[in-house]
Amino acid sequence: MDRRLCHRDLVPFVVLVANECTNTALFTLFKAATTKGMSDHVFVAYAYAVATILLLPISFFYRRSRVVNPPLSFSILYKIAILGVIGCSSQILGYAGIKYSSPTLSSAISNLVPAFTFILAVICRMEKIVLQTRTTQAKILGSIISVLGAFVVTFYKGPSIIIGDASSSFQLQQSNVILDPLDINWIIGAFLLTACNILLTLWLIVQVEILKEFPDEITMVFFYNFYAAIVAAIVGLLAERNSSAWKIRLDISLISIVCTGIFNKFLSSTIYAWGVHLKGPVYVAMFKPLSIIIAVIMGVMLLGDILHIGSIIGAIIISIGFYTVMWGKATEEKEEDVDNLQESPTTENVPLLQSYENVNSDKKIDGNV
């Protein structure tokens, strides 16, 4: 029982927390690389290519080591190709949004993923809706609050926060409360990041459907990266006609591409597929709010980003909505477990009682004989 609890609860929790920390660090590394002039389209294409090359031998030997392999049909390959288009589009929009804004804004808006996942899961009938229950009401209310928080992050910046030199205390620098025309990049980045997270939600839901028919995470992730690399290369060639943009310098650009290919496109995609298969898409999405804290610290310390009050207020509102959704989800699962426990004794004890009576009757018969 302890091993099962560790495998189903503790291990996914630790792995997904570490995964969000790594992804946020990689976003910060990407932002630093773009300041050196690296194209985000070229970056995405090369990162997917690195992951594909790494996964080719791994998936080959992994399938050979398995006793039973699920059949890789044309239908599965077609669905994974759709997954590749969705995932690649999400990544292109996400990195473009970070380029226009900051990793901090990206992490703040990514808190919308649980709400989006819940809404899409309801549409796809993966989540139950009973309006009279408090769990359903909590999930709906939390989704609405999260969307409102995203609007705050997008359209309200407020005064900026600057770290003092000597006292190490925070100081507030006055700025326009509402975004002015000079902050149009912030709005563009916010919309791109929102679209990115909508596609990310769809990406998680599609994985659930694929893994039901094809329970092989490593092979699915390989073909996903393969198709995504093709899409990213086509988009990159159309967007970057200058051949010099495809030449990678031996600096932070190369480091960012290799690290993102290994830890994001390869490991993170595998972790997401494993988590979705084991715990479901809503559970995987619940770890997104952790990234805002890491992004704020890294952005301010490493990139010199200016932290705005609006980002903090919006992130708090989104987090409240997020944890409201998660409370509803956790309470619902707990109630289902209680119902199952109440039903199990009657279904399991009847045959045991019958067998016990049968044994006693046999003993009586043997005694009489």
Short mmCIF file of C-alpha atoms in Angstrom, two decimals:
data_model
loop_
_atom_site.label_atom_id
_atom_site.label_comp_id
_atom_site.label_asym_id
_atom_site.label_seq_id
_atom_site.Cartn_x
_atom_site.Cartn_y
_atom_site.Cartn_z
CA MET A 1 0.00 0.00 0.00
CA ASP A 2 2.84 2.41 0.88
CA ARG A 3 4.63 1.72 -2.38
CA ARG A 4 1.43 2.25 -4.35
CA LEU A 5 0.77 5.53 -2.50
CA CYS A 6 4.33 6.66 -3.18
CA HIS A 7 4.10 5.80 -6.87
CA ARG A 8 0.70 7.36 -7.47
CA ASP A 9 0.94 10.46 -5.24
CA LEU A 10 4.40 11.35 -3.99
CA VAL A 11 6.46 10.61 -7.11
CA PRO A 12 4.17 12.53 -9.54
CA PHE A 13 4.08 15.49 -7.14
CA VAL A 14 7.86 15.74 -6.80
CA VAL A 15 8.53 15.16 -10.50
CA LEU A 16 5.97 17.73 -11.68
CA VAL A 17 7.21 20.37 -9.22
CA ALA A 18 10.78 19.85 -10.44
CA ASN A 19 9.53 19.96 -14.03
CA GLU A 20 7.90 23.38 -13.54
CA CYS A 21 11.07 24.71 -11.92
CA THR A 22 13.15 23.50 -14.87
CA ASN A 23 10.76 24.89 -17.49
CA THR A 24 10.70 28.33 -15.85
CA ALA A 25 14.49 28.38 -15.73
CA LEU A 26 14.58 27.47 -19.44
CA PHE A 27 12.17 30.33 -20.26
CA THR A 28 14.50 32.72 -18.48
CA LEU A 29 17.45 31.28 -20.40
CA PHE A 30 15.54 31.73 -23.67
CA LYS A 31 14.78 35.37 -22.83
CA ALA A 32 18.48 35.96 -22.19
CA ALA A 33 19.35 34.34 -25.54
CA THR A 34 16.85 36.51 -27.47
CA THR A 35 18.49 39.62 -26.07
CA LYS A 36 21.60 38.48 -27.96
CA GLY A 37 19.64 38.50 -31.23
CA MET A 38 18.51 34.86 -31.53
CA SER A 39 15.29 34.30 -33.50
CA ASP A 40 12.51 32.58 -31.58
CA HIS A 41 11.41 30.66 -34.73
CA VAL A 42 14.92 29.29 -35.24
CA PHE A 43 15.13 28.47 -31.57
CA VAL A 44 11.94 26.36 -31.59
CA ALA A 45 12.96 24.46 -34.74
CA TYR A 46 16.42 23.59 -33.41
CA ALA A 47 15.09 22.64 -29.96
CA TYR A 48 12.59 20.17 -31.43
CA ALA A 49 15.33 18.77 -33.69
CA VAL A 50 17.60 18.15 -30.68
CA ALA A 51 14.81 16.32 -28.85
CA THR A 52 13.98 14.20 -31.93
CA ILE A 53 17.59 13.12 -32.37
CA LEU A 54 17.85 12.15 -28.69
CA LEU A 55 14.56 10.27 -28.67
CA LEU A 56 15.21 8.23 -31.82
CA PRO A 57 17.53 5.61 -30.23
CA ILE A 58 15.75 5.79 -26.86
CA SER A 59 12.32 5.01 -28.32
CA PHE A 60 13.77 2.28 -30.54
CA PHE A 61 15.43 0.37 -27.69
CA TYR A 62 12.49 1.07 -25.37
CA ARG A 63 10.03 -0.62 -27.72
CA ARG A 64 12.40 -3.56 -28.23
CA SER A 65 12.73 -4.03 -24.45
CA ARG A 66 8.97 -4.23 -23.91
CA VAL A 67 7.31 -7.63 -23.96
CA VAL A 68 4.08 -6.33 -25.47
CA ASN A 69 3.97 -3.21 -27.62
CA PRO A 70 0.73 -1.46 -28.58
CA PRO A 71 0.28 -1.42 -32.38
CA LEU A 72 1.39 1.77 -34.10
CA SER A 73 -1.38 2.25 -36.64
CA PHE A 74 -1.90 5.00 -39.19
CA SER A 75 -4.73 6.39 -37.05
CA ILE A 76 -2.37 6.79 -34.08
CA LEU A 77 0.30 8.45 -36.23
CA TYR A 78 -2.32 10.84 -37.61
CA LYS A 79 -3.47 11.81 -34.11
CA ILE A 80 0.14 12.32 -32.96
CA ALA A 81 0.71 14.51 -36.02
CA ILE A 82 -2.22 16.68 -34.92
CA LEU A 83 -0.70 16.73 -31.45
CA GLY A 84 2.58 17.91 -33.00
CA VAL A 85 0.86 20.78 -34.81
CA ILE A 86 -0.95 21.85 -31.63
CA GLY A 87 2.16 21.59 -29.44
CA CYS A 88 4.43 23.35 -31.93
CA SER A 89 1.92 26.17 -32.42
CA SER A 90 1.67 26.57 -28.67
CA GLN A 91 5.44 26.76 -28.32
CA ILE A 92 5.84 29.27 -31.16
CA LEU A 93 3.18 31.54 -29.65
CA GLY A 94 4.61 31.10 -26.15
CA TYR A 95 8.18 31.99 -27.03
CA ALA A 96 7.00 34.93 -29.14
CA GLY A 97 4.95 36.11 -26.15
CA ILE A 98 7.97 35.88 -23.85
CA LYS A 99 10.02 37.83 -26.39
CA TYR A 100 7.41 40.64 -26.36
CA SER A 101 6.98 40.61 -22.58
CA SER A 102 8.82 38.58 -19.92
CA PRO A 103 9.01 35.11 -18.34
CA THR A 104 7.20 36.55 -15.32
CA LEU A 105 4.13 37.43 -17.40
CA SER A 106 4.32 34.02 -19.06
CA SER A 107 4.26 32.28 -15.68
CA ALA A 108 1.42 34.48 -14.43
CA ILE A 109 -0.79 33.74 -17.44
CA SER A 110 0.10 30.04 -17.34
CA ASN A 111 -1.96 29.91 -14.14
CA LEU A 112 -4.96 29.92 -16.49
CA VAL A 113 -4.13 26.41 -17.68
CA PRO A 114 -6.03 24.62 -14.85
CA ALA A 115 -9.18 26.65 -15.57
CA PHE A 116 -8.86 26.12 -19.33
CA THR A 117 -8.23 22.41 -18.77
CA PHE A 118 -11.31 22.11 -16.59
CA ILE A 119 -13.51 23.90 -19.14
CA LEU A 120 -12.25 21.79 -22.03
CA ALA A 121 -12.52 18.59 -19.96
CA VAL A 122 -16.17 19.45 -19.31
CA ILE A 123 -16.77 20.00 -23.02
CA CYS A 124 -15.10 16.66 -23.79
CA ARG A 125 -17.09 15.01 -20.98
CA MET A 126 -14.01 14.14 -18.97
CA GLU A 127 -15.35 16.09 -15.95
CA LYS A 128 -18.76 15.68 -14.32
CA ILE A 129 -20.98 18.75 -13.89
CA VAL A 130 -23.72 18.81 -11.26
CA LEU A 131 -24.62 22.45 -10.64
CA GLN A 132 -26.27 21.72 -7.30
CA THR A 133 -23.06 20.40 -5.70
CA ARG A 134 -20.49 22.63 -4.04
CA THR A 135 -17.61 20.96 -5.88
CA THR A 136 -19.01 21.88 -9.28
CA GLN A 137 -19.78 25.41 -8.09
CA ALA A 138 -16.22 25.79 -6.80
CA LYS A 139 -14.72 24.64 -10.10
CA ILE A 140 -16.90 27.01 -12.14
CA LEU A 141 -16.28 29.97 -9.81
CA GLY A 142 -12.54 29.28 -9.76
CA SER A 143 -12.39 29.21 -13.56
CA ILE A 144 -14.13 32.61 -13.75
CA ILE A 145 -11.80 34.12 -11.14
CA SER A 146 -8.74 32.84 -13.02
CA VAL A 147 -9.88 34.48 -16.25
CA LEU A 148 -10.47 37.79 -14.43
CA GLY A 149 -6.98 37.58 -12.95
CA ALA A 150 -5.51 37.14 -16.43
CA PHE A 151 -7.24 40.37 -17.53
CA VAL A 152 -5.68 42.19 -14.55
CA VAL A 153 -2.19 40.94 -15.45
CA THR A 154 -2.69 41.98 -19.07
CA PHE A 155 -4.24 45.41 -18.78
CA TYR A 156 -3.00 46.71 -15.42
CA LYS A 157 0.67 47.22 -14.62
CA GLY A 158 0.64 49.69 -11.75
CA PRO A 159 3.79 50.97 -10.03
CA SER A 160 6.98 49.01 -10.52
CA ILE A 161 8.88 47.40 -7.69
CA ILE A 162 12.64 48.06 -7.45
CA ILE A 163 14.98 46.41 -4.99
CA GLY A 164 16.84 48.91 -2.87
CA ASP A 165 20.63 48.88 -2.83
CA ALA A 166 21.61 49.30 0.78
CA SER A 167 18.59 48.32 2.81
CA SER A 168 17.57 45.44 0.51
CA SER A 169 14.00 46.65 0.89
CA PHE A 170 11.44 47.15 -1.81
CA GLN A 171 10.68 50.58 -3.24
CA LEU A 172 7.71 51.54 -5.41
CA GLN A 173 8.31 53.57 -8.51
CA GLN A 174 5.26 55.40 -9.82
CA SER A 175 4.08 54.58 -13.32
CA ASN A 176 0.86 54.74 -15.28
CA VAL A 177 -1.88 52.65 -13.75
CA ILE A 178 -3.33 51.66 -17.11
CA LEU A 179 -1.12 50.63 -19.98
CA ASP A 180 -0.10 53.46 -22.29
CA PRO A 181 0.71 53.15 -26.02
CA LEU A 182 4.36 52.45 -25.21
CA ASP A 183 3.33 49.23 -23.50
CA ILE A 184 1.70 47.73 -26.59
CA ASN A 185 4.33 44.98 -26.57
CA TRP A 186 3.08 43.94 -23.13
CA ILE A 187 -0.48 43.54 -24.46
CA ILE A 188 0.71 41.65 -27.55
CA GLY A 189 2.79 39.35 -25.36
CA ALA A 190 -0.15 38.73 -23.03
CA PHE A 191 -2.48 37.76 -25.89
CA LEU A 192 0.15 35.49 -27.44
CA LEU A 193 0.76 33.80 -24.09
CA THR A 194 -2.98 33.35 -23.52
CA ALA A 195 -3.34 31.71 -26.93
CA CYS A 196 -0.31 29.55 -26.08
CA ASN A 197 -1.95 28.28 -22.89
CA ILE A 198 -5.26 27.59 -24.62
CA LEU A 199 -3.38 25.37 -27.09
CA LEU A 200 -1.41 23.83 -24.22
CA THR A 201 -4.71 22.83 -22.61
CA LEU A 202 -5.87 21.27 -25.88
CA TRP A 203 -2.48 19.52 -26.12
CA LEU A 204 -3.03 17.87 -22.73
CA ILE A 205 -6.57 16.77 -23.59
CA VAL A 206 -5.52 15.26 -26.93
CA GLN A 207 -2.79 13.29 -25.16
CA VAL A 208 -5.41 11.65 -22.95
CA GLU A 209 -7.27 10.39 -25.99
CA ILE A 210 -4.09 9.13 -27.68
CA LEU A 211 -2.78 7.33 -24.60
CA LYS A 212 -6.10 5.52 -24.18
CA GLU A 213 -5.49 3.80 -27.52
CA PHE A 214 -1.68 3.83 -27.48
CA PRO A 215 -0.26 3.52 -23.92
CA ASP A 216 3.37 4.12 -24.88
CA GLU A 217 4.54 7.54 -23.68
CA ILE A 218 8.11 7.38 -25.03
CA THR A 219 7.11 6.46 -28.58
CA MET A 220 4.33 9.04 -28.59
CA VAL A 221 6.71 11.78 -27.44
CA PHE A 222 9.24 10.81 -30.12
CA PHE A 223 6.75 11.08 -32.96
CA TYR A 224 5.32 14.24 -31.40
CA ASN A 225 8.74 15.90 -31.44
CA PHE A 226 9.38 14.59 -34.96
CA TYR A 227 6.18 16.13 -36.35
CA ALA A 228 6.66 19.30 -34.32
CA ALA A 229 10.20 19.68 -35.67
CA ILE A 230 8.86 19.51 -39.23
CA VAL A 231 6.19 22.13 -38.52
CA ALA A 232 8.66 24.38 -36.69
CA ALA A 233 11.16 24.12 -39.56
CA ILE A 234 8.52 25.08 -42.14
CA VAL A 235 7.32 28.04 -40.07
CA GLY A 236 10.90 29.07 -39.35
CA LEU A 237 11.90 29.01 -43.02
CA LEU A 238 8.89 31.14 -43.91
CA ALA A 239 9.49 33.60 -41.08
CA GLU A 240 13.29 33.80 -41.27
CA ARG A 241 14.41 34.18 -44.88
CA ASN A 242 17.84 35.41 -43.84
CA SER A 243 20.25 32.46 -43.75
CA SER A 244 22.43 34.16 -41.15
CA ALA A 245 19.62 33.84 -38.60
CA TRP A 246 20.03 30.04 -38.74
CA LYS A 247 23.70 30.19 -37.77
CA ILE A 248 23.99 29.50 -34.06
CA ARG A 249 26.81 31.20 -32.23
CA LEU A 250 28.80 29.40 -29.54
CA ASP A 251 27.29 31.41 -26.71
CA ILE A 252 24.14 31.41 -24.62
CA SER A 253 22.08 30.76 -27.77
CA LEU A 254 23.58 27.29 -28.22
CA ILE A 255 23.28 26.56 -24.50
CA SER A 256 19.61 27.59 -24.54
CA ILE A 257 18.79 25.43 -27.58
CA VAL A 258 20.51 22.30 -26.25
CA CYS A 259 19.09 22.65 -22.72
CA THR A 260 15.58 23.31 -24.02
CA GLY A 261 15.78 20.36 -26.42
CA ILE A 262 16.88 18.00 -23.63
CA PHE A 263 14.98 19.23 -20.58
CA ASN A 264 11.85 20.76 -22.14
CA LYS A 265 11.06 19.09 -25.45
CA PHE A 266 12.37 15.66 -24.39
CA LEU A 267 12.08 15.26 -20.61
CA SER A 268 9.24 17.69 -19.93
CA SER A 269 7.07 16.33 -22.75
CA THR A 270 7.66 12.79 -21.46
CA ILE A 271 6.81 13.85 -17.90
CA TYR A 272 3.61 15.53 -19.06
CA ALA A 273 2.57 12.43 -21.01
CA TRP A 274 3.37 10.18 -18.05
CA GLY A 275 1.50 12.47 -15.63
CA VAL A 276 -1.54 12.75 -17.89
CA HIS A 277 -1.65 8.97 -18.30
CA LEU A 278 -1.24 8.36 -14.56
CA LYS A 279 -3.22 11.19 -12.93
CA GLY A 280 -5.17 12.99 -15.66
CA PRO A 281 -4.84 16.39 -17.37
CA VAL A 282 -6.34 18.50 -14.54
CA TYR A 283 -3.80 17.16 -12.02
CA VAL A 284 -0.89 17.98 -14.34
CA ALA A 285 -2.25 21.49 -14.92
CA MET A 286 -2.47 22.26 -11.20
CA PHE A 287 1.30 22.74 -10.92
CA LYS A 288 1.45 25.73 -13.27
CA PRO A 289 1.02 28.42 -10.56
CA LEU A 290 4.33 27.34 -9.00
CA SER A 291 6.20 28.87 -11.92
CA ILE A 292 5.25 32.47 -11.11
CA ILE A 293 7.41 32.55 -7.96
CA ILE A 294 10.42 31.09 -9.77
CA ALA A 295 9.95 33.40 -12.76
CA VAL A 296 9.78 36.52 -10.59
CA ILE A 297 12.97 35.66 -8.74
CA MET A 298 14.93 34.69 -11.87
CA GLY A 299 13.60 37.55 -13.96
CA VAL A 300 14.51 40.21 -11.42
CA MET A 301 17.88 38.73 -10.45
CA LEU A 302 19.19 37.48 -13.82
CA LEU A 303 17.45 39.56 -16.49
CA GLY A 304 16.91 42.81 -14.65
CA ASP A 305 13.15 42.67 -15.29
CA ILE A 306 11.00 45.27 -13.56
CA LEU A 307 8.35 43.69 -11.37
CA HIS A 308 4.99 45.47 -11.45
CA ILE A 309 2.24 45.50 -8.84
CA GLY A 310 -0.26 44.50 -11.52
CA SER A 311 1.59 41.25 -12.15
CA ILE A 312 1.53 40.41 -8.44
CA ILE A 313 -2.16 41.27 -7.98
CA GLY A 314 -3.15 39.40 -11.13
CA ALA A 315 -1.09 36.36 -10.16
CA ILE A 316 -2.71 36.32 -6.71
CA ILE A 317 -6.21 36.49 -8.24
CA ILE A 318 -5.38 33.74 -10.74
CA SER A 319 -3.91 31.58 -7.96
CA ILE A 320 -7.07 32.04 -5.85
CA GLY A 321 -9.17 30.91 -8.79
CA PHE A 322 -6.78 28.05 -9.46
CA TYR A 323 -6.83 26.68 -5.93
CA THR A 324 -10.62 27.06 -5.85
CA VAL A 325 -10.80 24.78 -8.90
CA MET A 326 -8.34 22.37 -7.30
CA TRP A 327 -10.28 22.32 -4.03
CA GLY A 328 -13.41 21.41 -5.93
CA LYS A 329 -11.54 18.71 -7.83
CA ALA A 330 -9.88 17.26 -4.70
CA THR A 331 -13.14 17.29 -2.71
CA GLU A 332 -14.94 15.55 -5.56
CA GLU A 333 -12.30 12.80 -5.73
CA LYS A 334 -12.40 12.37 -1.95
CA GLU A 335 -16.19 11.99 -2.00
CA GLU A 336 -15.89 9.42 -4.80
CA ASP A 337 -13.31 7.45 -2.75
CA VAL A 338 -15.64 7.48 0.28
CA ASP A 339 -18.52 6.21 -1.86
CA ASN A 340 -16.32 3.43 -3.26
CA LEU A 341 -15.22 2.40 0.24
CA GLN A 342 -18.82 2.29 1.41
CA GLU A 343 -19.79 0.08 -1.51
CA SER A 344 -16.78 -2.27 -1.38
CA PRO A 345 -17.51 -4.05 1.96
CA THR A 346 -20.91 -5.25 0.77
CA THR A 347 -19.54 -6.54 -2.51
CA GLU A 348 -16.49 -8.15 -1.00
CA ASN A 349 -17.78 -9.48 2.35
CA VAL A 350 -20.75 -11.44 0.97
CA PRO A 351 -18.68 -14.08 -0.78
CA LEU A 352 -16.32 -14.29 2.20
CA LEU A 353 -19.25 -14.82 4.55
CA GLN A 354 -20.73 -17.43 2.26
CA SER A 355 -17.43 -19.28 2.06
CA TYR A 356 -17.14 -19.17 5.84
CA GLU A 357 -20.61 -20.67 6.25
CA ASN A 358 -19.81 -23.31 3.66
CA VAL A 359 -16.67 -24.32 5.55
CA ASN A 360 -18.58 -24.64 8.83
CA SER A 361 -21.31 -26.68 7.18
CA ASP A 362 -18.67 -29.00 5.71
CA LYS A 363 -17.14 -29.48 9.13
CA LYS A 364 -20.53 -30.36 10.62
CA ILE A 365 -21.13 -32.89 7.87
CA ASP A 366 -17.71 -34.45 8.43
CA GLY A 367 -18.42 -34.65 12.19
CA ASN A 368 -21.74 -36.34 11.66
CA VAL A 369 -20.16 -38.87 9.33
#
